Short mmCIF file of C-alpha atoms in Angstrom, two decimals:
data_model
loop_
_atom_site.label_atom_id
_atom_site.label_comp_id
_atom_site.label_asym_id
_atom_site.label_seq_id
_atom_site.Cartn_x
_atom_site.Cartn_y
_atom_site.Cartn_z
CA MET A 1 0.00 0.00 0.00
CA ALA A 2 1.43 3.37 -1.02
CA THR A 3 0.42 6.77 0.20
CA GLN A 4 0.79 9.97 -1.76
CA ARG A 5 -0.52 13.51 -1.53
CA ARG A 6 -2.25 15.22 -4.42
CA PRO A 7 -2.35 19.03 -4.40
CA VAL A 8 -5.62 20.79 -5.15
CA ALA A 9 -5.09 24.49 -5.88
CA PHE A 10 -7.51 27.38 -5.32
CA SER A 11 -6.44 30.72 -6.76
CA ARG A 12 -9.65 32.63 -7.37
CA PHE A 13 -11.95 34.39 -4.91
CA GLY A 14 -15.23 35.19 -6.61
CA GLY A 15 -18.31 37.05 -5.51
CA LEU A 16 -21.23 36.05 -3.35
CA ARG A 17 -23.73 33.48 -4.66
CA LEU A 18 -27.13 33.28 -2.99
CA ASP A 19 -28.89 31.65 -5.92
CA LEU A 20 -27.65 28.10 -5.32
CA PRO A 21 -27.39 25.65 -2.41
CA PRO A 22 -23.91 25.79 -0.77
CA ASP A 23 -22.84 22.49 -2.33
CA GLU A 24 -23.57 23.79 -5.85
CA VAL A 25 -21.62 27.05 -5.54
CA GLY A 26 -18.21 25.41 -5.79
CA PRO A 27 -14.76 26.50 -4.61
CA GLU A 28 -14.25 29.67 -6.69
CA ASP A 29 -17.30 31.63 -5.52
CA ALA A 30 -18.45 32.46 -2.02
CA ILE A 31 -21.34 31.27 0.11
CA ALA A 32 -20.34 33.89 2.69
CA LEU A 33 -18.23 37.01 2.54
CA GLN A 34 -17.97 40.40 4.16
CA ASP A 35 -15.71 43.44 3.94
CA VAL A 36 -13.42 41.98 1.27
CA ASP A 37 -12.32 43.29 -2.10
CA TRP A 38 -9.97 42.33 -4.89
CA ALA A 39 -6.51 43.86 -4.82
CA ASP A 40 -5.41 45.43 -8.09
CA ASN A 41 -8.84 44.55 -9.54
CA ASN A 42 -7.70 40.94 -9.65
CA PRO A 43 -10.07 38.22 -8.32
CA GLY A 44 -7.02 36.07 -7.71
CA LEU A 45 -5.85 38.38 -4.94
CA LEU A 46 -8.14 39.01 -2.00
CA ARG A 47 -7.76 41.80 0.54
CA PRO A 48 -9.85 43.63 3.14
CA ARG A 49 -12.04 46.38 1.72
CA ALA A 50 -10.53 49.84 1.78
CA GLY A 51 -11.18 52.11 4.72
CA ALA A 52 -12.06 55.76 5.06
CA THR A 53 -10.90 59.00 6.59
CA LYS A 54 -12.89 61.82 8.12
CA LEU A 55 -13.35 64.79 5.85
CA ASN A 56 -14.41 67.08 8.69
CA THR A 57 -12.27 66.70 11.79
CA ILE A 58 -14.36 68.99 14.02
CA GLU A 59 -17.47 67.25 15.28
CA PRO A 60 -20.56 69.33 14.53
CA GLU A 61 -23.79 69.40 16.48
CA GLY A 62 -26.00 66.66 15.08
CA LEU A 63 -25.65 64.34 12.10
CA TYR A 64 -24.96 64.86 8.43
CA SER A 65 -27.30 62.92 6.16
CA ALA A 66 -27.82 63.96 2.53
CA VAL A 67 -24.64 65.01 0.73
CA THR A 68 -23.75 66.17 -2.79
CA ARG A 69 -20.95 67.79 -4.76
CA HIS A 70 -21.24 71.41 -5.80
CA SER A 71 -17.69 71.84 -7.10
CA ASP A 72 -14.15 70.62 -6.52
CA GLN A 73 -14.03 73.00 -3.58
CA ARG A 74 -17.53 72.72 -2.10
CA LEU A 75 -19.69 69.95 -0.75
CA ILE A 76 -23.34 70.55 0.21
CA ALA A 77 -24.79 68.52 3.08
CA LEU A 78 -27.87 68.42 5.24
CA ARG A 79 -27.26 68.51 9.00
CA ASN A 80 -29.79 67.68 11.70
CA PRO A 81 -28.66 69.28 14.98
CA SER A 82 -31.39 67.45 16.92
CA PHE A 83 -34.93 66.23 16.57
CA SER A 84 -36.22 69.49 18.01
CA SER A 85 -33.93 71.87 16.07
CA PRO A 86 -34.37 73.13 12.49
CA LYS A 87 -32.32 71.35 9.88
CA LEU A 88 -29.39 73.14 8.27
CA LEU A 89 -28.04 73.20 4.75
CA CYS A 90 -24.27 73.40 4.95
CA ALA A 91 -21.54 74.17 2.44
CA LEU A 92 -18.33 72.36 3.40
CA SER A 93 -14.82 72.82 2.13
CA THR A 94 -13.57 69.68 0.38
CA SER A 95 -10.02 70.46 1.47
CA GLY A 96 -10.78 70.15 5.15
CA GLY A 97 -14.47 69.55 5.66
CA SER A 98 -15.07 72.75 7.62
CA GLU A 99 -18.44 74.45 7.24
CA VAL A 100 -18.08 77.69 5.31
CA LYS A 101 -21.78 78.56 5.03
CA THR A 102 -25.01 77.37 6.60
CA VAL A 103 -28.68 78.23 6.20
CA GLU A 104 -31.57 77.21 8.42
CA LEU A 105 -34.41 75.39 6.73
CA PRO A 106 -38.07 75.95 7.60
CA ALA A 107 -39.82 73.60 9.99
CA GLU A 108 -41.78 72.16 7.06
CA SER A 109 -38.81 71.04 5.01
CA GLY A 110 -39.35 67.29 5.01
CA ASP A 111 -37.06 64.49 6.12
CA ARG A 112 -35.59 63.86 2.69
CA ILE A 113 -33.64 66.61 0.98
CA TRP A 114 -32.53 66.02 -2.61
CA PHE A 115 -30.04 67.86 -4.78
CA VAL A 116 -29.60 68.63 -8.46
CA GLN A 117 -26.76 70.51 -10.16
CA TYR A 118 -27.63 72.97 -12.92
CA GLY A 119 -25.23 75.06 -14.97
CA THR A 120 -25.53 78.04 -17.31
CA PRO A 121 -22.79 79.75 -19.33
CA THR A 122 -22.25 82.15 -16.43
CA ALA A 123 -23.16 80.23 -13.24
CA GLU A 124 -23.10 76.86 -11.51
CA TYR A 125 -25.96 76.18 -9.13
CA THR A 126 -26.94 73.42 -6.72
CA TYR A 127 -30.64 73.25 -5.91
CA ALA A 128 -31.76 71.56 -2.69
CA TYR A 129 -35.39 70.56 -2.53
CA SER A 130 -37.96 68.27 -0.93
CA GLU A 131 -41.53 67.40 -1.76
CA ILE A 132 -42.79 69.99 0.77
CA MET A 133 -40.08 72.70 0.65
CA PRO A 134 -39.53 75.30 -2.07
CA PRO A 135 -36.07 74.81 -3.60
CA ARG A 136 -33.02 76.48 -2.10
CA ARG A 137 -30.15 77.51 -4.38
CA PHE A 138 -26.41 77.57 -3.71
CA ASP A 139 -24.24 79.57 -6.11
CA GLY A 140 -20.83 78.64 -4.74
CA THR A 141 -20.91 81.36 -2.10
CA ASN A 142 -24.41 81.84 -0.71
CA PHE A 143 -27.73 80.06 -0.25
CA SER A 144 -30.91 81.77 -1.42
CA THR A 145 -34.60 81.06 -2.03
CA PRO A 146 -35.16 81.90 -5.69
CA THR A 147 -38.45 82.72 -7.35
CA ALA A 148 -39.58 81.74 -10.81
CA THR A 149 -40.79 83.39 -13.96
CA VAL A 150 -44.00 81.55 -14.86
CA ASP A 151 -45.77 82.22 -18.16
CA GLY A 152 -43.68 85.38 -18.50
CA VAL A 153 -44.51 86.77 -15.04
CA ALA A 154 -41.64 87.14 -12.56
CA GLY A 155 -41.76 86.60 -8.80
CA LYS A 156 -43.78 83.39 -8.91
CA ALA A 157 -43.16 80.25 -6.87
CA LEU A 158 -40.91 77.54 -8.18
CA PRO A 159 -42.60 74.16 -8.28
CA LEU A 160 -42.33 71.87 -5.29
CA ILE A 161 -40.06 69.11 -6.52
CA LYS A 162 -40.02 65.45 -5.56
CA TYR A 163 -37.39 64.26 -8.08
CA ALA A 164 -35.35 66.14 -10.67
CA ALA A 165 -32.66 65.83 -13.34
CA VAL A 166 -31.09 68.07 -15.98
CA TRP A 167 -31.69 67.34 -19.67
CA GLY A 168 -28.76 68.84 -21.51
CA ASP A 169 -29.68 67.39 -24.92
CA GLY A 170 -33.24 68.61 -24.49
CA GLY A 171 -32.19 72.25 -24.32
CA ASN A 172 -30.57 72.35 -20.87
CA ARG A 173 -33.88 72.03 -19.08
CA LEU A 174 -34.56 71.13 -15.47
CA VAL A 175 -36.94 68.15 -15.47
CA ALA A 176 -39.03 67.71 -12.33
CA ALA A 177 -41.74 65.54 -10.82
CA THR A 178 -44.02 67.20 -8.26
CA PRO A 179 -45.85 65.71 -5.25
CA GLY A 180 -49.21 66.31 -6.92
CA ALA A 181 -52.46 65.82 -5.03
CA SER A 182 -50.64 64.40 -2.01
CA TRP A 183 -49.63 67.93 -0.97
CA LYS A 184 -51.47 71.28 -1.21
CA GLY A 185 -54.31 69.64 -3.09
CA GLY A 186 -52.22 69.40 -6.24
CA ALA A 187 -51.43 73.13 -6.51
CA ASP A 188 -47.68 72.69 -6.27
CA GLY A 189 -46.67 73.19 -9.90
CA PRO A 190 -44.84 76.30 -11.16
CA GLY A 191 -46.58 79.41 -9.82
CA GLY A 192 -49.09 77.23 -7.97
CA ALA A 193 -50.31 75.49 -11.13
CA HIS A 194 -52.33 72.33 -10.72
CA THR A 195 -50.29 69.16 -11.02
CA SER A 196 -50.47 65.47 -10.18
CA GLU A 197 -48.25 62.53 -9.38
CA SER A 198 -48.16 61.75 -13.11
CA HIS A 199 -46.89 65.19 -14.20
CA VAL A 200 -43.39 65.60 -15.59
CA TRP A 201 -42.46 69.31 -15.79
CA PHE A 202 -39.77 70.81 -18.03
CA SER A 203 -38.27 74.24 -17.45
CA ASP A 204 -37.72 76.58 -20.36
CA PRO A 205 -34.48 75.96 -22.27
CA GLY A 206 -31.39 77.24 -20.49
CA ASN A 207 -33.22 78.47 -17.37
CA ALA A 208 -34.15 76.33 -14.37
CA GLU A 209 -36.21 79.21 -12.97
CA SER A 210 -38.46 79.86 -15.99
CA TRP A 211 -41.54 77.72 -16.68
CA HIS A 212 -44.66 77.70 -18.83
CA THR A 213 -47.92 76.14 -17.66
CA VAL A 214 -50.46 77.12 -20.34
CA ALA A 215 -50.75 76.33 -24.04
CA PRO A 216 -49.23 76.70 -26.49
CA GLU A 217 -45.98 76.88 -24.54
CA ALA A 218 -46.94 74.53 -21.69
CA ASN A 219 -43.88 72.54 -20.62
CA TYR A 220 -45.30 69.39 -19.08
CA VAL A 221 -46.42 65.85 -19.88
CA GLN A 222 -48.72 63.54 -17.93
CA VAL A 223 -47.43 59.98 -18.06
CA SER A 224 -50.14 57.32 -17.71
CA PRO A 225 -52.47 59.52 -15.64
CA GLY A 226 -55.02 57.64 -13.56
CA ASP A 227 -53.03 54.40 -13.36
CA GLY A 228 -52.80 54.58 -9.56
CA GLU A 229 -49.00 54.83 -9.62
CA ARG A 230 -46.70 57.68 -8.71
CA ILE A 231 -43.34 58.73 -10.06
CA THR A 232 -40.44 57.23 -8.07
CA GLY A 233 -37.39 58.74 -9.77
CA ILE A 234 -35.88 60.70 -12.65
CA CYS A 235 -32.39 60.54 -14.14
CA GLU A 236 -30.54 61.40 -17.35
CA TRP A 237 -28.51 58.90 -19.37
CA ASN A 238 -27.02 59.10 -22.87
CA GLY A 239 -28.91 62.27 -23.72
CA GLN A 240 -32.27 60.86 -22.64
CA ILE A 241 -34.45 61.40 -19.57
CA PHE A 242 -35.70 58.31 -17.76
CA VAL A 243 -38.77 58.71 -15.56
CA ALA A 244 -39.86 55.78 -13.37
CA LYS A 245 -43.25 54.92 -12.04
CA GLN A 246 -43.79 51.82 -9.96
CA THR A 247 -44.13 49.40 -12.90
CA LYS A 248 -43.26 51.52 -15.96
CA LEU A 249 -40.47 53.63 -17.40
CA TYR A 250 -40.89 56.62 -19.67
CA VAL A 251 -37.89 57.46 -21.87
CA PHE A 252 -37.89 61.03 -23.23
CA TYR A 253 -35.61 61.15 -26.24
CA SER A 254 -36.28 64.44 -28.10
CA VAL A 255 -38.18 67.74 -28.16
CA GLY A 256 -40.24 68.72 -31.17
CA THR A 257 -42.55 71.64 -32.04
CA ASP A 258 -46.29 71.57 -32.67
CA SER A 259 -48.26 73.63 -35.20
CA GLU A 260 -48.62 76.50 -32.72
CA GLY A 261 -44.94 76.63 -31.88
CA GLY A 262 -45.30 74.82 -28.56
CA PRO A 263 -42.94 72.06 -27.42
CA ILE A 264 -43.62 68.36 -27.94
CA PHE A 265 -41.74 66.09 -25.55
CA ASN A 266 -41.33 62.78 -27.34
CA TYR A 267 -41.15 59.65 -25.23
CA ARG A 268 -41.82 55.93 -25.23
CA THR A 269 -43.15 53.66 -22.47
CA ILE A 270 -41.44 50.53 -21.20
CA HIS A 271 -42.87 47.98 -18.78
CA ILE A 272 -40.32 47.11 -16.12
CA GLY A 273 -41.51 43.59 -15.31
CA ALA A 274 -41.16 44.23 -11.56
CA VAL A 275 -42.20 46.85 -9.00
CA MET A 276 -39.85 49.76 -8.36
CA GLN A 277 -38.77 50.52 -4.83
CA ASP A 278 -40.35 53.80 -3.69
CA PRO A 279 -37.99 56.10 -1.74
CA LEU A 280 -40.91 57.64 0.13
CA ASN A 281 -41.95 54.22 1.44
CA VAL A 282 -38.53 53.33 2.85
CA ALA A 283 -38.80 53.21 6.64
CA ASP A 284 -35.46 54.12 8.20
CA LEU A 285 -36.34 55.88 11.42
CA VAL A 286 -32.74 56.34 12.52
CA ASN A 287 -32.10 58.98 9.90
CA PRO A 288 -34.36 59.31 6.85
CA HIS A 289 -32.48 60.64 3.86
CA ASN A 290 -32.41 60.84 0.12
CA VAL A 291 -31.30 57.78 -1.79
CA PRO A 292 -32.31 57.35 -5.45
CA VAL A 293 -33.84 54.07 -6.58
CA MET A 294 -32.69 54.69 -10.15
CA VAL A 295 -29.25 55.92 -11.15
CA ALA A 296 -27.29 56.32 -14.37
CA GLY A 297 -24.10 54.33 -14.96
CA ASP A 298 -21.80 53.48 -17.85
CA GLU A 299 -23.98 50.75 -19.37
CA GLY A 300 -27.39 52.26 -18.71
CA VAL A 301 -29.85 53.16 -15.97
CA TYR A 302 -29.93 50.91 -12.91
CA LEU A 303 -33.21 50.25 -11.09
CA LEU A 304 -33.90 48.91 -7.59
CA THR A 305 -37.00 46.73 -7.80
CA SER A 306 -38.87 44.01 -5.95
CA ALA A 307 -37.08 41.46 -8.15
CA GLY A 308 -33.62 42.90 -7.50
CA VAL A 309 -31.35 45.24 -9.43
CA MET A 310 -32.06 45.77 -13.12
CA VAL A 311 -30.43 47.78 -15.91
CA THR A 312 -31.83 49.33 -19.07
CA ASN A 313 -30.30 51.29 -21.93
CA GLY A 314 -33.69 52.24 -23.28
CA GLY A 315 -35.17 48.79 -23.79
CA ARG A 316 -36.80 46.33 -21.44
CA PRO A 317 -34.83 46.21 -18.17
CA MET A 318 -32.65 43.16 -17.57
CA LEU A 319 -31.96 41.64 -14.15
CA ILE A 320 -28.30 41.75 -13.07
CA SER A 321 -28.69 40.45 -9.52
CA GLN A 322 -29.42 36.80 -10.30
CA ALA A 323 -26.55 35.77 -8.02
CA LEU A 324 -28.47 37.28 -5.07
CA SER A 325 -31.88 35.90 -6.01
CA ALA A 326 -32.40 34.59 -2.48
CA LEU A 327 -33.06 38.19 -1.41
CA THR A 328 -36.36 38.00 -3.26
CA THR A 329 -37.72 35.91 -0.36
CA ARG A 330 -36.04 35.79 3.01
CA SER A 331 -36.73 32.11 3.66
CA SER A 332 -34.71 30.96 0.65
CA ILE A 333 -31.30 32.16 1.90
CA TYR A 334 -29.15 29.09 2.49
CA GLY A 335 -26.12 28.90 4.71
CA PRO A 336 -24.22 31.44 6.81
CA MET A 337 -25.25 34.61 4.92
CA ASN A 338 -28.72 34.29 6.40
CA ALA A 339 -27.21 35.37 9.71
CA TYR A 340 -24.66 37.83 8.29
CA LEU A 341 -27.33 39.70 6.37
CA GLY A 342 -29.37 40.04 9.54
CA GLY A 343 -31.71 37.13 8.93
CA ASN A 344 -34.42 39.36 7.45
CA ALA A 345 -32.75 40.69 4.32
CA THR A 346 -34.93 41.04 1.26
CA TRP A 347 -34.76 43.56 -1.57
CA SER A 348 -37.40 45.59 0.26
CA LYS A 349 -34.82 46.24 3.01
CA PHE A 350 -32.51 48.05 0.58
CA LYS A 351 -33.23 51.70 0.01
CA GLY A 352 -31.36 52.95 -3.01
CA LEU A 353 -28.48 52.97 -5.46
CA TYR A 354 -25.31 54.89 -6.22
CA TYR A 355 -22.90 54.39 -9.11
CA PHE A 356 -19.21 55.22 -9.10
CA ASN A 357 -16.15 53.97 -10.98
CA ARG A 358 -17.86 50.94 -12.55
CA ARG A 359 -19.38 49.83 -9.29
CA LEU A 360 -22.95 49.94 -8.08
CA TYR A 361 -23.57 50.50 -4.36
CA VAL A 362 -26.90 49.30 -2.92
CA LEU A 363 -27.55 50.74 0.51
CA GLY A 364 -29.37 48.85 3.25
CA THR A 365 -31.77 50.28 5.80
CA LYS A 366 -31.47 50.11 9.57
CA TRP A 367 -33.66 46.98 9.44
CA ILE A 368 -30.63 45.06 8.19
CA ASN A 369 -28.74 44.95 11.44
CA PRO A 370 -25.87 45.64 11.43
CA SER A 371 -26.20 47.78 8.32
CA ARG A 372 -24.62 46.46 5.16
CA ILE A 373 -24.29 47.57 1.58
CA LEU A 374 -24.15 45.43 -1.53
CA VAL A 375 -21.44 46.23 -4.06
CA TYR A 376 -21.79 45.08 -7.65
CA ASP A 377 -18.53 45.06 -9.62
CA LEU A 378 -19.23 45.42 -13.33
CA GLU A 379 -15.78 44.22 -14.39
CA HIS A 380 -16.21 40.86 -12.66
CA ASP A 381 -20.02 40.59 -12.77
CA ALA A 382 -19.87 39.76 -9.07
CA TRP A 383 -21.34 40.94 -5.76
CA LEU A 384 -19.61 41.84 -2.52
CA VAL A 385 -21.09 42.70 0.89
CA TRP A 386 -19.61 45.39 3.09
CA ARG A 387 -20.49 46.06 6.70
CA MET A 388 -21.04 49.79 6.39
CA ALA A 389 -23.83 52.14 7.42
CA MET A 390 -23.85 54.70 4.62
CA ASN A 391 -26.57 57.33 4.46
CA SER A 392 -25.61 59.11 1.26
CA ILE A 393 -22.77 58.86 -1.26
CA VAL A 394 -21.30 61.33 -3.71
CA ALA A 395 -18.37 61.27 -6.10
CA TRP A 396 -16.40 64.25 -7.30
CA GLU A 397 -13.04 65.21 -8.71
CA LYS A 398 -10.23 65.98 -6.31
CA GLY A 399 -8.13 68.64 -7.94
CA THR A 400 -7.69 67.91 -11.63
CA VAL A 401 -7.00 64.20 -11.95
CA GLU A 402 -8.16 62.12 -8.99
CA SER A 403 -11.73 61.07 -8.34
CA GLY A 404 -13.06 60.41 -4.88
CA LEU A 405 -16.03 58.80 -3.19
CA TYR A 406 -17.48 60.55 -0.15
CA PHE A 407 -20.29 59.48 2.15
CA THR A 408 -22.15 60.20 5.35
CA GLY A 409 -22.45 57.47 7.94
CA ALA A 410 -25.48 56.51 10.00
CA ASN A 411 -25.39 57.86 13.55
CA THR A 412 -22.03 59.57 13.08
CA PRO A 413 -21.52 63.35 12.80
CA PHE A 414 -18.95 63.27 10.01
CA VAL A 415 -18.51 63.18 6.27
CA TYR A 416 -16.05 60.48 5.20
CA ALA A 417 -13.71 60.07 2.26
CA TYR A 418 -13.46 56.51 0.96
CA ASP A 419 -9.71 55.90 0.78
CA GLU A 420 -8.05 52.99 -1.04
CA GLY A 421 -4.97 53.56 1.08
CA ALA A 422 -6.74 53.47 4.45
CA ALA A 423 -6.70 50.22 6.43
CA THR A 424 -9.36 51.28 8.93
CA ASP A 425 -12.77 52.89 8.72
CA PRO A 426 -13.87 55.28 11.50
CA SER A 427 -17.51 54.92 10.43
CA ALA A 428 -17.72 51.12 10.79
CA ALA A 429 -15.40 48.29 11.80
CA ILE A 430 -13.82 46.28 8.96
CA GLU A 431 -14.34 42.57 9.57
CA PRO A 432 -13.22 40.77 6.39
CA PHE A 433 -13.79 37.10 5.62
CA TRP A 434 -14.42 34.96 2.54
CA GLN A 435 -15.77 31.40 2.49
CA SER A 436 -15.91 29.14 -0.54
CA GLY A 437 -18.83 27.00 -1.58
CA PHE A 438 -18.67 23.31 -0.65
CA TYR A 439 -16.84 21.10 -3.14
CA ASN A 440 -16.47 17.32 -3.46
CA LEU A 441 -13.52 17.15 -5.88
CA GLY A 442 -15.52 14.97 -8.24
CA SER A 443 -16.06 12.14 -5.78
CA ASP A 444 -18.89 11.33 -3.39
CA ASP A 445 -16.54 9.20 -1.26
CA GLU A 446 -15.12 10.41 2.00
CA LYS A 447 -11.74 12.12 1.57
CA SER A 448 -8.99 13.54 3.77
CA PHE A 449 -6.91 16.68 3.45
CA VAL A 450 -3.66 16.48 5.42
CA GLU A 451 -1.80 19.68 4.61
CA THR A 452 -2.37 23.16 3.20
CA LYS A 453 -0.04 25.76 1.72
CA LEU A 454 -1.05 29.43 1.69
CA TRP A 455 0.53 32.18 -0.37
CA GLY A 456 -0.07 35.78 0.61
CA LYS A 457 0.89 38.46 3.08
CA GLY A 458 0.10 39.41 6.65
CA GLN A 459 -1.92 37.70 9.35
CA LEU A 460 -5.04 35.69 8.66
CA THR A 461 -7.12 32.86 10.05
CA TYR A 462 -7.57 29.76 7.92
CA ALA A 463 -10.55 27.49 8.68
CA GLY A 464 -12.09 24.39 7.11
CA TYR A 465 -15.68 23.20 7.07
CA GLY A 466 -17.03 19.78 6.17
CA ASP A 467 -20.28 18.30 4.94
CA LEU A 468 -22.36 21.52 4.95
CA SER A 469 -21.62 22.18 8.61
CA GLU A 470 -21.67 25.79 9.79
CA THR A 471 -19.14 24.87 12.50
CA ALA A 472 -15.49 24.79 11.49
CA SER A 473 -13.60 21.48 11.63
CA PHE A 474 -10.49 23.51 12.43
CA SER A 475 -9.45 27.14 12.62
CA GLU A 476 -5.83 28.26 12.86
CA ALA A 477 -4.03 31.60 12.81
CA VAL A 478 -1.40 31.96 10.08
CA ASP A 479 1.25 34.67 9.71
CA LEU A 480 2.38 35.03 6.10
CA GLY A 481 4.87 37.77 6.90
CA ASN A 482 5.44 40.83 4.72
CA ALA A 483 6.21 39.07 1.46
CA LEU A 484 5.99 40.97 -1.80
CA LEU A 485 3.07 39.87 -3.92
CA LEU A 486 2.83 38.68 -7.50
CA PRO A 487 4.84 36.59 -7.54
CA PHE A 488 4.58 35.46 -3.92
CA THR A 489 7.95 34.98 -2.32
CA GLU A 490 6.63 33.43 0.86
CA GLU A 491 4.40 30.51 1.69
CA ARG A 492 3.20 28.95 4.91
CA ARG A 493 2.11 25.41 5.60
CA ASN A 494 -0.80 24.37 7.74
CA TYR A 495 -0.97 20.76 8.89
CA ALA A 496 -4.58 20.54 10.10
CA ASP A 497 -6.19 17.28 8.99
CA GLN A 498 -9.77 17.24 7.74
CA THR A 499 -11.87 14.29 6.64
CA ALA A 500 -15.24 14.74 4.97
CA THR A 501 -17.16 14.26 1.73
CA LEU A 502 -17.74 17.98 1.08
CA PHE A 503 -15.25 20.73 1.94
CA SER A 504 -15.26 24.51 2.27
CA HIS A 505 -12.45 26.85 3.29
CA ARG A 506 -12.73 30.24 4.94
CA ILE A 507 -10.13 33.00 5.12
CA THR A 508 -10.47 35.74 7.72
CA LEU A 509 -8.06 38.56 6.86
CA GLY A 510 -6.17 40.75 9.26
CA GLU A 511 -5.42 44.41 8.59
CA ASN A 512 -3.47 44.82 5.31
CA ALA A 513 -3.45 41.05 4.73
CA ARG A 514 -3.61 39.45 1.29
CA ILE A 515 -4.35 35.94 0.12
CA GLY A 516 -3.60 34.87 -3.44
CA ARG A 517 -3.47 31.10 -3.53
CA ILE A 518 -4.31 28.07 -1.44
CA ALA A 519 -3.14 24.52 -2.13
CA ARG A 520 -4.76 21.75 -0.11
CA TYR A 521 -3.14 18.32 -0.20
CA LEU A 522 -5.42 15.32 -0.54
CA ARG A 523 -4.23 12.04 0.95
CA GLU A 524 -4.92 9.05 -1.30
CA THR A 525 -4.59 5.46 -0.13
CA ARG A 526 -4.13 3.10 -3.03
CA THR A 527 -4.43 -0.67 -2.90
CA SER A 528 -3.34 -2.76 -5.89
CA GLY A 529 -6.24 -3.80 -8.08
CA THR A 530 -8.78 -1.43 -6.51
CA LYS A 531 -9.90 2.12 -7.16
CA THR A 532 -8.66 4.94 -5.04
CA LYS A 533 -10.30 5.14 -1.64
CA SER A 534 -9.89 8.36 0.34
#
């Protein structure tokens, strides 16, 4: 009888799969992960997710929630000093996070403040608005409450705005949805004009503060009036305006002229095939805030729906979250992620989307405890889960070349800069681990691993699981030293034995650790004239 060891190598660390039982996921994808990312955009090299640094070092009174970019030098944020105090709009310096200007909002300003940037040849404005507050305008120096010119008459009220976007290809118009009959009896259009939850309003070309409400120059369209649905978001992509209702999209693609010289806003209707998340129905009592449920990216417009995350480039939306299909119904989550996602995670517990640098960030509500976000990486078509409590995210240019991602954290009075070079995150602890699916190596017989080699860097914990158990067969700390990576110049051996039919390995990474390759050695016992028996 001869004994030999056969190496089985694992050199890829894929994304999370919640669409298959753990024994069908396999060794290259994960049945559980948290706070990990791929170093150098390489799925063969796993590291802890990047950390963050505080943008503002002086702690203000109250919490920042909504945040947006006004310019390279200015950030606009909403601050809530306390439940009994008026909310403040604040302009912060991006170089140090200090508040350079604040304005007190009226008591009736709403819990969710939204922002839209609008530019003219001579000015750059940021408008802050809610469904019950007239828009406020920031011009880079001061906040003001502008009035509108409506049907040629100055000094009129701007419309109350629920969602907005800028349509550059449509004549540089501000496009807005209003609260409609749910507020002021429907008299919340430009200058107090009647409106509804199916109205889409367009400002006059080149002027976000000039509107027309009567024919022949009336600048509005009613999309599927009387269908019992309300508008849930607006965004611009590829020169088109996308307007979402709960089950339909309206894609505005051009502006024409009728026989009387009035505008015609040309659009087509698309059925989503699922129900859109509604930002106004998201219950997050810790700190309500603005998070869009539709957002433009490189490939199209992304939608957060009851079926998951979808994308459209003007046609029928396609689902991109198949790998997380278990979130459609809570009871179908298999394995350890049921606990790590809080045990009650469904798509209804996620509140909105952000897109930055070919990644989509899906933010969870306080009902996923502790709070987590889902990260979809377009390059790898894979999902990650980070233990972070983000309220609002914004990207902007730092100086002339670098781009940055900034966010506000739940229950923390700071604005944070996401930092690829930071190993820690002051907004939430980084607790990185990655666990493979269960694999049988092509045999349903019992097998034994007797040795493991690990290539990487830093300190980590290596654990093995057998036969679908959620309890580790072994768990050992490993120090891989400070070896240079790619190629690895160091390796460490682990001699923990494990016997089972199905196997899974888990890596828990220490600060600045890396793991690039694992080789597990299978013991085979061969007897002459018989097949291998493990």
